[in-house]
XYZ file of C-alpha atoms in Angstrom:
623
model
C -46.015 -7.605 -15.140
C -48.661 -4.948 -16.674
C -49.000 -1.701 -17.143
C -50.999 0.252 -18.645
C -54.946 -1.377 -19.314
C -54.808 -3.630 -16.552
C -56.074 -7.424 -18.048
C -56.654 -9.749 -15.253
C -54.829 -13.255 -16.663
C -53.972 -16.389 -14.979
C -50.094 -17.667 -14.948
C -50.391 -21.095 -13.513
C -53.708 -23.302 -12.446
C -53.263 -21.986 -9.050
C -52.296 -18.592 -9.208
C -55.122 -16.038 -8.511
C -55.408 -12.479 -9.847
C -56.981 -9.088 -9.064
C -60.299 -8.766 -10.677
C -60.860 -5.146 -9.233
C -59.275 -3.219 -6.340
C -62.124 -3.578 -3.919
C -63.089 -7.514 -5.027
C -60.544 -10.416 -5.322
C -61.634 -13.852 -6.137
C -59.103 -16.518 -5.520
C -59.056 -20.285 -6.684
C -56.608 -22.518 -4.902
C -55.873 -26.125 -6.964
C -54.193 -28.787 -5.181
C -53.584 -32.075 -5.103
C -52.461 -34.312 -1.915
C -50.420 -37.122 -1.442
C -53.453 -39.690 -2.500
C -53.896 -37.863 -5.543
C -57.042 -36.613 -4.195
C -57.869 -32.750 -6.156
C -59.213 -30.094 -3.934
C -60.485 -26.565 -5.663
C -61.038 -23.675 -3.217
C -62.535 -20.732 -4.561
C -63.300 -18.097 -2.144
C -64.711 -14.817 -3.426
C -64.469 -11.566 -1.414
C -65.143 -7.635 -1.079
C -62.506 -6.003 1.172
C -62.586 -2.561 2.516
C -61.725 0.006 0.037
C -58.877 1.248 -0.232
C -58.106 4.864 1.008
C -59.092 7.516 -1.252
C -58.540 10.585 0.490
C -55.549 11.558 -1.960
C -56.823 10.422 -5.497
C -59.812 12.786 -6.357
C -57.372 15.367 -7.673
C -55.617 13.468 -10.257
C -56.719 14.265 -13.740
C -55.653 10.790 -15.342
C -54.082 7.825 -13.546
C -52.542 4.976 -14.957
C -53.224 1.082 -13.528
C -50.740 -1.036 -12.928
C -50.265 -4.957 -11.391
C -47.330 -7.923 -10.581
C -47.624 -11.564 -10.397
C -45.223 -13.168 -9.369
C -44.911 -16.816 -7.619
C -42.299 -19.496 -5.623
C -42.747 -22.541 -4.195
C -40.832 -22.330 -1.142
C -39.257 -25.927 0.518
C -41.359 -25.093 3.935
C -44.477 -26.478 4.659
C -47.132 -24.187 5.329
C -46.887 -24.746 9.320
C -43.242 -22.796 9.015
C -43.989 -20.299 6.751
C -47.281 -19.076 8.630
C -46.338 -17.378 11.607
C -43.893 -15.106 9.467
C -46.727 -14.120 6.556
C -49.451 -14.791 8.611
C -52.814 -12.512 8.346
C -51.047 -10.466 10.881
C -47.735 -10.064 9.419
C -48.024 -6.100 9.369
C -48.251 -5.860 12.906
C -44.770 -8.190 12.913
C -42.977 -6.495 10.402
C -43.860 -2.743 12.032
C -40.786 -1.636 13.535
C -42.216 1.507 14.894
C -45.390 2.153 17.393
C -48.575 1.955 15.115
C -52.541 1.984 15.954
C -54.098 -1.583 15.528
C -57.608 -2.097 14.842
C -57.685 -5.644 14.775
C -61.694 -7.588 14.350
C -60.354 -10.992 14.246
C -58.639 -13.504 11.921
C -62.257 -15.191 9.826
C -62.483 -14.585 6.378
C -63.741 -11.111 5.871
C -62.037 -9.755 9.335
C -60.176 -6.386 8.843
C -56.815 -5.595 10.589
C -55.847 -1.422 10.055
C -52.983 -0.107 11.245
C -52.243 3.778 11.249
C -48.903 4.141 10.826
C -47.218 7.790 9.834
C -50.473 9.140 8.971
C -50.795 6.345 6.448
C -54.121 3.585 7.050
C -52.618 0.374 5.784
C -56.049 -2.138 5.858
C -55.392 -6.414 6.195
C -58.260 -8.074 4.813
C -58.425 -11.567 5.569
C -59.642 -13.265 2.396
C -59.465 -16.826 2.910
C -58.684 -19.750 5.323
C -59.113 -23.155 3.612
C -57.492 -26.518 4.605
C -54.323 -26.680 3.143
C -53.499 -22.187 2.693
C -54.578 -19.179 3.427
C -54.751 -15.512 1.424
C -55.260 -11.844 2.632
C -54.817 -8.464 1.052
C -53.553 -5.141 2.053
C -55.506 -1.739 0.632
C -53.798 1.607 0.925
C -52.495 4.817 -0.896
C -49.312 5.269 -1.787
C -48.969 8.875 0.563
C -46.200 7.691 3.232
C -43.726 7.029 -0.303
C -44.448 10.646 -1.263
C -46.825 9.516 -4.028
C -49.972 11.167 -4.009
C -53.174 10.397 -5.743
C -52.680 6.830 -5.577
C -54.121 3.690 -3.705
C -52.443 0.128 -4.103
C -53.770 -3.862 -2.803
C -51.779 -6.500 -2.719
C -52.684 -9.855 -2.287
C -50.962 -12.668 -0.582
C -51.656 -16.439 -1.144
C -49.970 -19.527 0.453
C -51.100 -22.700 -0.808
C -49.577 -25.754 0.227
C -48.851 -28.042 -2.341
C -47.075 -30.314 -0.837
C -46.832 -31.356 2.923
C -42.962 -29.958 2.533
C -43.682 -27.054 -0.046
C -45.662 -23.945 -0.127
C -47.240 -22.148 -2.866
C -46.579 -18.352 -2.069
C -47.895 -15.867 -4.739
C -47.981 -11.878 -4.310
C -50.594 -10.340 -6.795
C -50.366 -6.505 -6.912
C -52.347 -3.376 -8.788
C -52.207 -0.050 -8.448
C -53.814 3.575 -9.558
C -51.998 6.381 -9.831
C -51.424 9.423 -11.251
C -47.267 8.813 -11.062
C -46.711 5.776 -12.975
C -42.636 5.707 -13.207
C -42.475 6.665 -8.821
C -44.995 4.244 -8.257
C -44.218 0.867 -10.603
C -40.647 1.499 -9.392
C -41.696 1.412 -5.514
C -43.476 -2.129 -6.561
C -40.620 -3.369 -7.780
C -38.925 -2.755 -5.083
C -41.405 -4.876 -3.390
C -40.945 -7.199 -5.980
C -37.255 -7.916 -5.315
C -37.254 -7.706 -1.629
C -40.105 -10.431 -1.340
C -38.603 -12.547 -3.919
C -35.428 -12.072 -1.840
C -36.998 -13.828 0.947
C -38.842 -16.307 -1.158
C -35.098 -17.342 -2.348
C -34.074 -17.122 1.085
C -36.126 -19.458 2.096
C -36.401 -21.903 -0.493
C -32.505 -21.870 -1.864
C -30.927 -22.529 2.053
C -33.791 -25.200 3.522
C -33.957 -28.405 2.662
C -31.965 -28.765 -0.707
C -30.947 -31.920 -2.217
C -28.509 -33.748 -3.616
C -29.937 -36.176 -6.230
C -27.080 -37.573 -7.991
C -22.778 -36.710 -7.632
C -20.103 -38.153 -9.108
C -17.656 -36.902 -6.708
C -18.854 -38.639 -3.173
C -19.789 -41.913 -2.554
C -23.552 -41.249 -2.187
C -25.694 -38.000 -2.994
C -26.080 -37.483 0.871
C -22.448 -37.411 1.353
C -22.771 -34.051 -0.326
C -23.197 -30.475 0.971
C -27.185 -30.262 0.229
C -26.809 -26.237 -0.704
C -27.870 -24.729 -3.997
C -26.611 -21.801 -5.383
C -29.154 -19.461 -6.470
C -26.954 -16.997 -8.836
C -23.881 -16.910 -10.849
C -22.693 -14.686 -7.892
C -22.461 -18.057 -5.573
C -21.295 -20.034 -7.955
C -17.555 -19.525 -6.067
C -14.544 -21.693 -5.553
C -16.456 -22.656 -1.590
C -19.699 -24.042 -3.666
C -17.552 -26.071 -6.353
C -15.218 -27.690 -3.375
C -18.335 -28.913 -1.898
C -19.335 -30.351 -5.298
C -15.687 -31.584 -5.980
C -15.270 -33.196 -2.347
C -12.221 -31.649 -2.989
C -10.428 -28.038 -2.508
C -10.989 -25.539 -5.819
C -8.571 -23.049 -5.192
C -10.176 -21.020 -8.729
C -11.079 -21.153 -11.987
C -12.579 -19.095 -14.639
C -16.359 -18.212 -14.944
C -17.868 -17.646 -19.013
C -21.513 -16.951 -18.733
C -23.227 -18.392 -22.187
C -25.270 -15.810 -23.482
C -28.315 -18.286 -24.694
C -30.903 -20.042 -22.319
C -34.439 -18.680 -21.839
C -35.794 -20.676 -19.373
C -32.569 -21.671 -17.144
C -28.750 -20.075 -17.267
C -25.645 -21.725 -17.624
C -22.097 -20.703 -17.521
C -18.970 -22.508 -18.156
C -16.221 -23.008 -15.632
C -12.511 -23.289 -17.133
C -8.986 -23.633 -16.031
C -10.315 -25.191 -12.653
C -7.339 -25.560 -10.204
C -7.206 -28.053 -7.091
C -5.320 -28.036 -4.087
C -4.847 -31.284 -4.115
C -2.753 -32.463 -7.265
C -3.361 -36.273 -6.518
C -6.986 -36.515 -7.093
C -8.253 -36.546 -10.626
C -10.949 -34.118 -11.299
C -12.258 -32.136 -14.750
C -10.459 -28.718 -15.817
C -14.181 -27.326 -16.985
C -17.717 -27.904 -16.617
C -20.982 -26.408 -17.372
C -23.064 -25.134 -14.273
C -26.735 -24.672 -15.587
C -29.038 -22.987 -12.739
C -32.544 -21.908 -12.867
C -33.428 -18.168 -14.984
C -33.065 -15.291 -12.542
C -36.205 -13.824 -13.818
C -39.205 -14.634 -11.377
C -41.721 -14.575 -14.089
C -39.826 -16.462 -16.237
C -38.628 -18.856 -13.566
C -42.477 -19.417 -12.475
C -43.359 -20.499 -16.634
C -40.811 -23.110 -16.484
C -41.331 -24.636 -13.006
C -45.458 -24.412 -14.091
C -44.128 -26.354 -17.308
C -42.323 -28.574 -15.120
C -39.577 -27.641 -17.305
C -36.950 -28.136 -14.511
C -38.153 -31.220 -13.333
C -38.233 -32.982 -16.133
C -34.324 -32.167 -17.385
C -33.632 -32.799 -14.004
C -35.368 -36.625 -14.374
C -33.627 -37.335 -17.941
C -30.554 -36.651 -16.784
C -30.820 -39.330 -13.849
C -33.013 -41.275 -14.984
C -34.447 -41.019 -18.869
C -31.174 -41.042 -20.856
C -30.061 -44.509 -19.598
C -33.228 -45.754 -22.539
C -32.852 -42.859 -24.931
C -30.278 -43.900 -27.655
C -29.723 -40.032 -28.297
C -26.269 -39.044 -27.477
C -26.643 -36.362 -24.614
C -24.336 -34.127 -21.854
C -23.313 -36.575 -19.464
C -23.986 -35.377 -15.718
C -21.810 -34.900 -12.634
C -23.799 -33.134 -9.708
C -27.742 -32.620 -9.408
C -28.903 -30.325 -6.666
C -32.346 -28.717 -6.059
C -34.498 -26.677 -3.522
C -36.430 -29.890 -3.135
C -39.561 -28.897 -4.095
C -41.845 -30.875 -6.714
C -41.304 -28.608 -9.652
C -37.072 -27.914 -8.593
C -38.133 -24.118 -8.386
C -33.728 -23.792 -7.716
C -31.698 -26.123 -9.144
C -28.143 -26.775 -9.922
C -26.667 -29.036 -12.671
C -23.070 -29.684 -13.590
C -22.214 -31.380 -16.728
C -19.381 -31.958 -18.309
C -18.139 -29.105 -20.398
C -18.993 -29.782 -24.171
C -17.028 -27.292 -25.624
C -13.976 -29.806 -25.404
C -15.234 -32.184 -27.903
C -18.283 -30.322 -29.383
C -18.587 -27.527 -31.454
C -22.559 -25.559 -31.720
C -23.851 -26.535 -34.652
C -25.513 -23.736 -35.164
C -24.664 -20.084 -34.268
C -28.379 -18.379 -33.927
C -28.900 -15.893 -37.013
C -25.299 -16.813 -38.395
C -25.033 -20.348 -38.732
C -22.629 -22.330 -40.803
C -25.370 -25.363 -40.655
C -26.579 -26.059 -43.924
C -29.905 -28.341 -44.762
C -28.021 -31.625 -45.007
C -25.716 -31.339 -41.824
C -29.397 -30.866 -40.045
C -31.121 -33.207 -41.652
C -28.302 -35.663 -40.346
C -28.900 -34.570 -36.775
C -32.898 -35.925 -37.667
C -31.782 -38.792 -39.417
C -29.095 -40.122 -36.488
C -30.831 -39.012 -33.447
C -33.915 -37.589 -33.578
C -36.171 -40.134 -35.867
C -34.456 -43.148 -34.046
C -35.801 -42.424 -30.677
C -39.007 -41.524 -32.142
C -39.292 -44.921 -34.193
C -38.250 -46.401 -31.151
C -40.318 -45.631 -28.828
C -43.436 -45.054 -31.297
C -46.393 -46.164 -29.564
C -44.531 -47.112 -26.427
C -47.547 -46.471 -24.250
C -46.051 -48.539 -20.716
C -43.515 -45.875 -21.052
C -44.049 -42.441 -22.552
C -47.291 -42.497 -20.715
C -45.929 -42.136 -17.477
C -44.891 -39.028 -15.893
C -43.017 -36.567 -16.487
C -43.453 -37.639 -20.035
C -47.096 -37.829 -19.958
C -48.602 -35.998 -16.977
C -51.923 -37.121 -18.740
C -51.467 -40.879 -19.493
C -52.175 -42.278 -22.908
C -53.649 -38.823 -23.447
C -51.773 -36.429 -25.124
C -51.586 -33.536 -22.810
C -50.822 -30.302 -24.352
C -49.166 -27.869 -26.785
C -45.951 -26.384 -25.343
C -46.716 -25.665 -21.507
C -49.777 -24.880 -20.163
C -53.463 -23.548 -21.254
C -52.980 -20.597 -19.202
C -50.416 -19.156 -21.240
C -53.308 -18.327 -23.456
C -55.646 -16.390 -20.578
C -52.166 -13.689 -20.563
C -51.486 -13.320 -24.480
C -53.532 -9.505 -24.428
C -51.066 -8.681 -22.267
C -47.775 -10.266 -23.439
C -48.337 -10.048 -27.112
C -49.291 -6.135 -26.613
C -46.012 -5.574 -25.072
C -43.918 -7.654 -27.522
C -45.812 -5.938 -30.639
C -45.254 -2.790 -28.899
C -41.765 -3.266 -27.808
C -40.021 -6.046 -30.491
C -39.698 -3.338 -33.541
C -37.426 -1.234 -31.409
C -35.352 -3.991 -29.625
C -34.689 -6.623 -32.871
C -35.412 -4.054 -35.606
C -34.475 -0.793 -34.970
C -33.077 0.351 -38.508
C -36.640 -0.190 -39.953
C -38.466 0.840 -37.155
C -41.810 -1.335 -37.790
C -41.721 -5.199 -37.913
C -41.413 -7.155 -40.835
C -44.714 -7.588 -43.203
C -44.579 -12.001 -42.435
C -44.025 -11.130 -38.544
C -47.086 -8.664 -38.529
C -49.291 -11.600 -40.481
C -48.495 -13.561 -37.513
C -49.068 -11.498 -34.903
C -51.989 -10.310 -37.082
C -53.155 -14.326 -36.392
C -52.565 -13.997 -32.686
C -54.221 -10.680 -32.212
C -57.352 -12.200 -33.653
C -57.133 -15.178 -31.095
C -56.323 -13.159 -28.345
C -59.782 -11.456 -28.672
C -62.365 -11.827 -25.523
C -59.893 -12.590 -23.056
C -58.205 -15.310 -25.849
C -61.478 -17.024 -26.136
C -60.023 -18.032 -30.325
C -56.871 -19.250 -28.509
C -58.595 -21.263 -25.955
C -60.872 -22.746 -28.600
C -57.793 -23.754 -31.239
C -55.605 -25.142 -28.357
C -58.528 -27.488 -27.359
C -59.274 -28.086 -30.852
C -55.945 -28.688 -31.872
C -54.913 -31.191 -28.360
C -58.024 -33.328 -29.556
C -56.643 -33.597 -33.190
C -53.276 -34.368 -32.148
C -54.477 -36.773 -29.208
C -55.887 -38.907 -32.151
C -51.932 -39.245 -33.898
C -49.716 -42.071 -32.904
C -47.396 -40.500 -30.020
C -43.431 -41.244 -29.376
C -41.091 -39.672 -27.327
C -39.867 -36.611 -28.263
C -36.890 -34.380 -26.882
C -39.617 -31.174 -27.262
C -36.836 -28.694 -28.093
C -35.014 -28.897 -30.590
C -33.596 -25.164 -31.733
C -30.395 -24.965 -33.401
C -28.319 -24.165 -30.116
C -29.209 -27.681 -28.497
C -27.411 -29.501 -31.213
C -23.628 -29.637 -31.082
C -21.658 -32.032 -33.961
C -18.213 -33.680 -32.508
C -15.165 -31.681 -33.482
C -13.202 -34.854 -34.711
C -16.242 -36.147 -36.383
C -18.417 -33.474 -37.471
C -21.174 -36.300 -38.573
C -21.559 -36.978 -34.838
C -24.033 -35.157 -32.980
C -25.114 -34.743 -29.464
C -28.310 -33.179 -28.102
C -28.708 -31.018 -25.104
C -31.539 -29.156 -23.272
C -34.029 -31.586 -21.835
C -36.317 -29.147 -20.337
C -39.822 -29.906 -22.576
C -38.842 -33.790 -23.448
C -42.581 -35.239 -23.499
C -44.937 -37.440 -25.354
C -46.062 -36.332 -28.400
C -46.692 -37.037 -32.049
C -43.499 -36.691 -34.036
C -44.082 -32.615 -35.344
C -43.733 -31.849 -32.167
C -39.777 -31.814 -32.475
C -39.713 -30.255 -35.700
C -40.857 -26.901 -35.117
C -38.568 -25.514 -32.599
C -35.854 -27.194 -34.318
C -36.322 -25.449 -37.510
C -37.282 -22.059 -35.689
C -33.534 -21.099 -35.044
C -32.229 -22.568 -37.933
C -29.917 -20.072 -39.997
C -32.310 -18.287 -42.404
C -30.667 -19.318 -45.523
C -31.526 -23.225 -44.311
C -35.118 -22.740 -43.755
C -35.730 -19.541 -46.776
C -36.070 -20.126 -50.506
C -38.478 -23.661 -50.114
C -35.905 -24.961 -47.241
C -38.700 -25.179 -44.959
C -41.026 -27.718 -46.700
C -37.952 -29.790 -47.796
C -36.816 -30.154 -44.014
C -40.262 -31.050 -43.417
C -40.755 -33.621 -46.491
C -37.072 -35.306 -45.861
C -38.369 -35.746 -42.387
C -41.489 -37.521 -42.760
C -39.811 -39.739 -45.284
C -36.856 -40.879 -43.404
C -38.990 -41.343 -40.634
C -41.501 -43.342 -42.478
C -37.962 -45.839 -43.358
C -37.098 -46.218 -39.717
C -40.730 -46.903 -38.410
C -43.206 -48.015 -41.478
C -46.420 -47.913 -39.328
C -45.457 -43.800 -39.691
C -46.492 -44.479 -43.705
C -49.989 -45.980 -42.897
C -50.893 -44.329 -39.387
C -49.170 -40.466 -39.583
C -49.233 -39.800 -43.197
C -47.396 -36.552 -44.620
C -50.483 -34.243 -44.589
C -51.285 -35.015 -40.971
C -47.691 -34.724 -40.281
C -47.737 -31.341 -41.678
C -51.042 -30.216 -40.116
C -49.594 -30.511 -36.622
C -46.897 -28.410 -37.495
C -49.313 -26.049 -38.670
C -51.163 -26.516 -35.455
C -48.149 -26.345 -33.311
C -47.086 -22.774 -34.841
C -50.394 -21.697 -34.497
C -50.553 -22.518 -31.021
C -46.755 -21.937 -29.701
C -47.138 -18.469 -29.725
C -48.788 -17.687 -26.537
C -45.430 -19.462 -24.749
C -43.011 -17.767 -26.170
C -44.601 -14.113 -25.801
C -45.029 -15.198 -22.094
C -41.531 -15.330 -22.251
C -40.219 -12.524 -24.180
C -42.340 -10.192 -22.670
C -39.874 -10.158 -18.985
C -37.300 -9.952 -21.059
C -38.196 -6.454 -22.036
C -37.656 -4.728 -18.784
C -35.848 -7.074 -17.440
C -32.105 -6.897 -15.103
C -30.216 -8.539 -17.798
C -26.751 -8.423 -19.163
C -26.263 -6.083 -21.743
C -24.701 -9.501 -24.175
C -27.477 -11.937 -23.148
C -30.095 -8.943 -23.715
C -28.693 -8.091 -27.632
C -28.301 -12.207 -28.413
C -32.024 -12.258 -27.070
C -33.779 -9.847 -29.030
C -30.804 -9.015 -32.464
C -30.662 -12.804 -33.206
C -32.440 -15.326 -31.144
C -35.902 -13.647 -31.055
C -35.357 -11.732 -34.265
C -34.413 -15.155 -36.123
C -36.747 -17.131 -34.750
C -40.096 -15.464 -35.608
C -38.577 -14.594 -39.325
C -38.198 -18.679 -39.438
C -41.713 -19.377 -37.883
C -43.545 -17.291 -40.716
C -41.698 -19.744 -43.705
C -42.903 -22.749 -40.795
C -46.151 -21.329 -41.055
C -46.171 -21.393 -45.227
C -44.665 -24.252 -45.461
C -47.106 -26.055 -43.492
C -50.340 -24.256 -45.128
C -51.047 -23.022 -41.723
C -53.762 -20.404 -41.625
C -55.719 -22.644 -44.705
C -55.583 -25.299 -41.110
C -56.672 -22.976 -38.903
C -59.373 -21.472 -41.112
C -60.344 -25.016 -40.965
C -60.395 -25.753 -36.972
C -61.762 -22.715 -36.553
C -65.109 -23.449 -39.325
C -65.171 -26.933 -37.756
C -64.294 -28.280 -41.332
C -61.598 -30.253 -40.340
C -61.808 -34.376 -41.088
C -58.104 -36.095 -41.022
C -57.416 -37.417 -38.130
C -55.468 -39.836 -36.934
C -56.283 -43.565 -36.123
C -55.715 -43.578 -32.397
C -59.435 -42.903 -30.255
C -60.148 -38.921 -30.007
């Protein structure tokens, strides 16, 4: 979402922007079933927009909306609904149609309440179609304003479509006017969740029936339908209640807890609590993760990938999704932790000193790593590689980068008030940081774009393993009888990757007293040794400095992620608990952590590095 300086920036491959409100240029990616790639990039003027109410503004202000689903139709179903012509459908009262025809560059304008709405049709490729819609704002008593929108339906998949709504505005009314898009915003989004959350779900796995199928394929797409109805179905048996605790942490999916479950039945055997985790209710936030494949791959370790991990994990009861590639709506019961878990770690407050989390390493973490280190015939293969043997990026996707004007503006501008109001300004380490970021983000990120690709083909050349990819304090929990025991949740970024990769977001929410005072570089030096012990080729092949240079290089480069996702969260419909845990501890925490990361690792000496082309120690796999 922007406001303000409109920057056009790219979300996912496939997503187009506004470039300017009389010219859109879209690019469609896809890929079919034979693997074959198709790019479609279609490049058009449309009429202007009216303009008969804007010359009198003074000043206006420009504002845009991305947003994206990927709805469980294919395209055939969804087209005569959002077709080219949809105005004319959705009109419910007697408008004037000028209609020229349905090619690429034909204009549909329909008068309607003294209003000229123009359809442009943009594009009409093999597997989508896009169009925009020009006009001012005067029908929603808004004057001195004009608006496009632009539609896009791509199909992906020959069962799922690609449907993304790209808005901008001017206007001299700012607060009336962003507040009209959002209403378009939720009422699209509506349908979009419509659509995909009651058509064609599916059951992948249940412990409750005899096969998936047996199952009622329905998601629930809130906390809201998470009700006594939706659990019978996943119970196969009748829940007569229970009660509903909604956990206050997750960025990229929710979960809540159900407790003192009751059945109608008192014969059949079923748990008193579970965990329900669901996809975020944030669309921009919901579109990172599914573009990260985020969803999909928890989704796969949970039926498939923790049967070879030796980490302890959640074990699973009931897997349901939308059924589309990247499980855009997904639900996944567990069992409930809480029973014979404890956190071990309470975000900005935690009791979890250096050794207890350097036991969490030494137990789980290093001995998946050692053994799958160099595992090619199996962390090369998707979801764990999407790439092959190549390492294939740094914490989501490049296009993260293309929006970090945007989302780091907002987050520098808003972050001092939300996690630190007393002092009113940001902390001196924080502002380096940013400082580092705001540099990179220069000419449209052009630094960032150069030090991610710099820093994939330095990392590409270290010895990968599997790694779990997200390690922060609240995904570890130690057993309550044992308290050496330790189980790892939150699957949602497991990939292959060099072994740094699960250090830095599992030091980032660490309590502050584990990682301040020289904590940081002792974490990261214990580390490297023990895992050096487990797998000796580490000693030879991944050698402490390199080991430290990627986490240099990851800190450098996680940033552009993790503003992409904070910056939603600013204006976003949250609860008022969720919304202080976010930004008093969790965000708060975590970027006062990253900054001793950053020092510990000698990061900006590696970047100055990169950057000057100076840098010689790679590793001994082929760059």
């Amino acid at each position: 979402h922007f406001v303000g300086s409109f920057t056009p920036s790219q979300a996912i491959p496939d997503r187009f922007f506004l470039h300017t409100m009389a010219t859109s240029t879209t690019t469609v990616t896809s890929v079919d079933n034979t693997g074959v790639t198709t790019t479609t990039t279609t490049t058009t003027t449309a009429a202007a927009a009216p303009t008969a109410n804007t010359a009198a503004a003074d000043s206006y202000t420009w504002g845009g909306d991305s947003n994206s689903w990927d709805v469980a139709l294919p395209i055939e179903t969804l087209r005569p609904v959002f077709d080219f012509d949809a105005l004319e459908k959705w009109t419910a009262v007697p408008a004037e149609i000028e209609n020229t025809g349905k090619k690429p560059g034909d204009v549909r304008t329909i008068h309607l309440n003294g209003m000229a709405i123009v359809e442009t049709c943009l594009a009409v490729y093999d597997n989508g179609y896009a169009y925009s819609i020009d006009s001012d704002l005067a029908a929603f008593q808004i004057e001195n304003g004009s608006y496009r929108g632009l539609f896009s339906f791509t199909s992906i998949t020959p069962s799922t479509t690609r449907v993304t709504w790209t808005t901008a505005y001017r206007s001299s009314n700012h607060e009336a006017t962003d507040e009209l898009l959002g209403g378009f915003v939720a009422m699209i989004g509506a349908c979009m969740d419509i659509f995909a959350g009651t058509l064609n779900a599916k059951v992948a796995l249940s412990a409750f029936h005899d096969a998936p199928t047996d199952a009622p394929q329905t998601v629930a797409m809130s906390f809201d339908e998470i009700t006594p109805a939706w659990l019978s179905g996943v119970f196969a048996t009748e829940v007569l209640s229970f009660d509903k605790n909604i956990c206050e942490g997750g960025q990229l999916a929710n979960t809540c807890v159900l407790k003192n479950i009751k059945i109608k039945d008192g014969s059949v055997s079923r748990p008193t609590s579970v965990a329900v985790k669901l996809h975020v209710g944030i669309p921009e936030v919901r579109g990172l993760s599914v573009g990260m494949s985020a969803y999909s791959r928890e989704l796969w370790f949970y039926q498939e990938g923790h049967k070879h991990s030796p980490i302890t994990a959640p074990k699973p009861l009931f897997i349901a999704t939308d059924g589309s590639a990247g499980a855009t709506f997904f639900n996944l019961v567990m069992e409930d932790l809480t029973l014979e878990w404890d956190p071990a770690a309470v975000i900005g407050q935690s009791s979890q000193g250096e050794q207890e989390f350097l036991n969490v390493l030494k137990t789980q973490v290093i001995p998946q790593h050692a053994k799958f280190w160099e595992k090619y015939d199996f962390i090369a293969q998707p979801p764990l590689s999407t790439n092959g043997l190549k390492f294939d990026g740094l914490y989501g996707i490049d296009a993260f980068d293309d929006a970090l004007p945007a989302t780091l503006g907002l987050v520098n501008e808003h972050m001092p008030r939300l996690s630190f109001p007393e002092e009113g300004a940001l902390p001196a380490s924080i502002q380096k940081l940013f400082g580092l970021y705001g540099k990179l983000a220069e000419n449209e990120a052009e630094g960032m774009h150069a030090l991610r690709a710099e820093a994939k083909r330095i990392m590409n050349t270290r010895p990968q393993t599997w790694c779990h990819g997200d390690l922060n304090a609240t995904n570890a929990w130690k057993g309550k009888k044992d308290p050496t025991t330790s189980l790892l949740a939150d699957w949602q970024l497991t990939r292959m990757a060099p072994p740094a990769f699960d250090l830095v977001t599992a030091m980032v929410f660490l309590d502050a007293k584990t990682i301040g005072n020289g904590g940081a570089l002792r974490i990261l030096t214990s580390f490297h040794t023990e895992l050096c012990r487990q797998q000796p080729a580490a000693k030879k092949d991944y050698p402490l400095k390199q080991f430290l240079d990627d986490v240099a290089l990851l800190v450098a480069t996680l940033g552009p992620m993790v503003f992409a996702i904070m910056a939603p969260q600013i204006s976003a419909d949250m609860p008022q608990e969720k919304k202080d845990f976010a930004w008093q501890l969790f965000w708060k925490n975590g970027w006062l952590n990253m900054c001793e990361i950053a020092n510990a690792a000698d990061m900006y000496t590696v970047v100055d590095e990169v950057e000057a082309k100076k840098y010689t120690r790679l590793g001994p796999r082929k760059d």
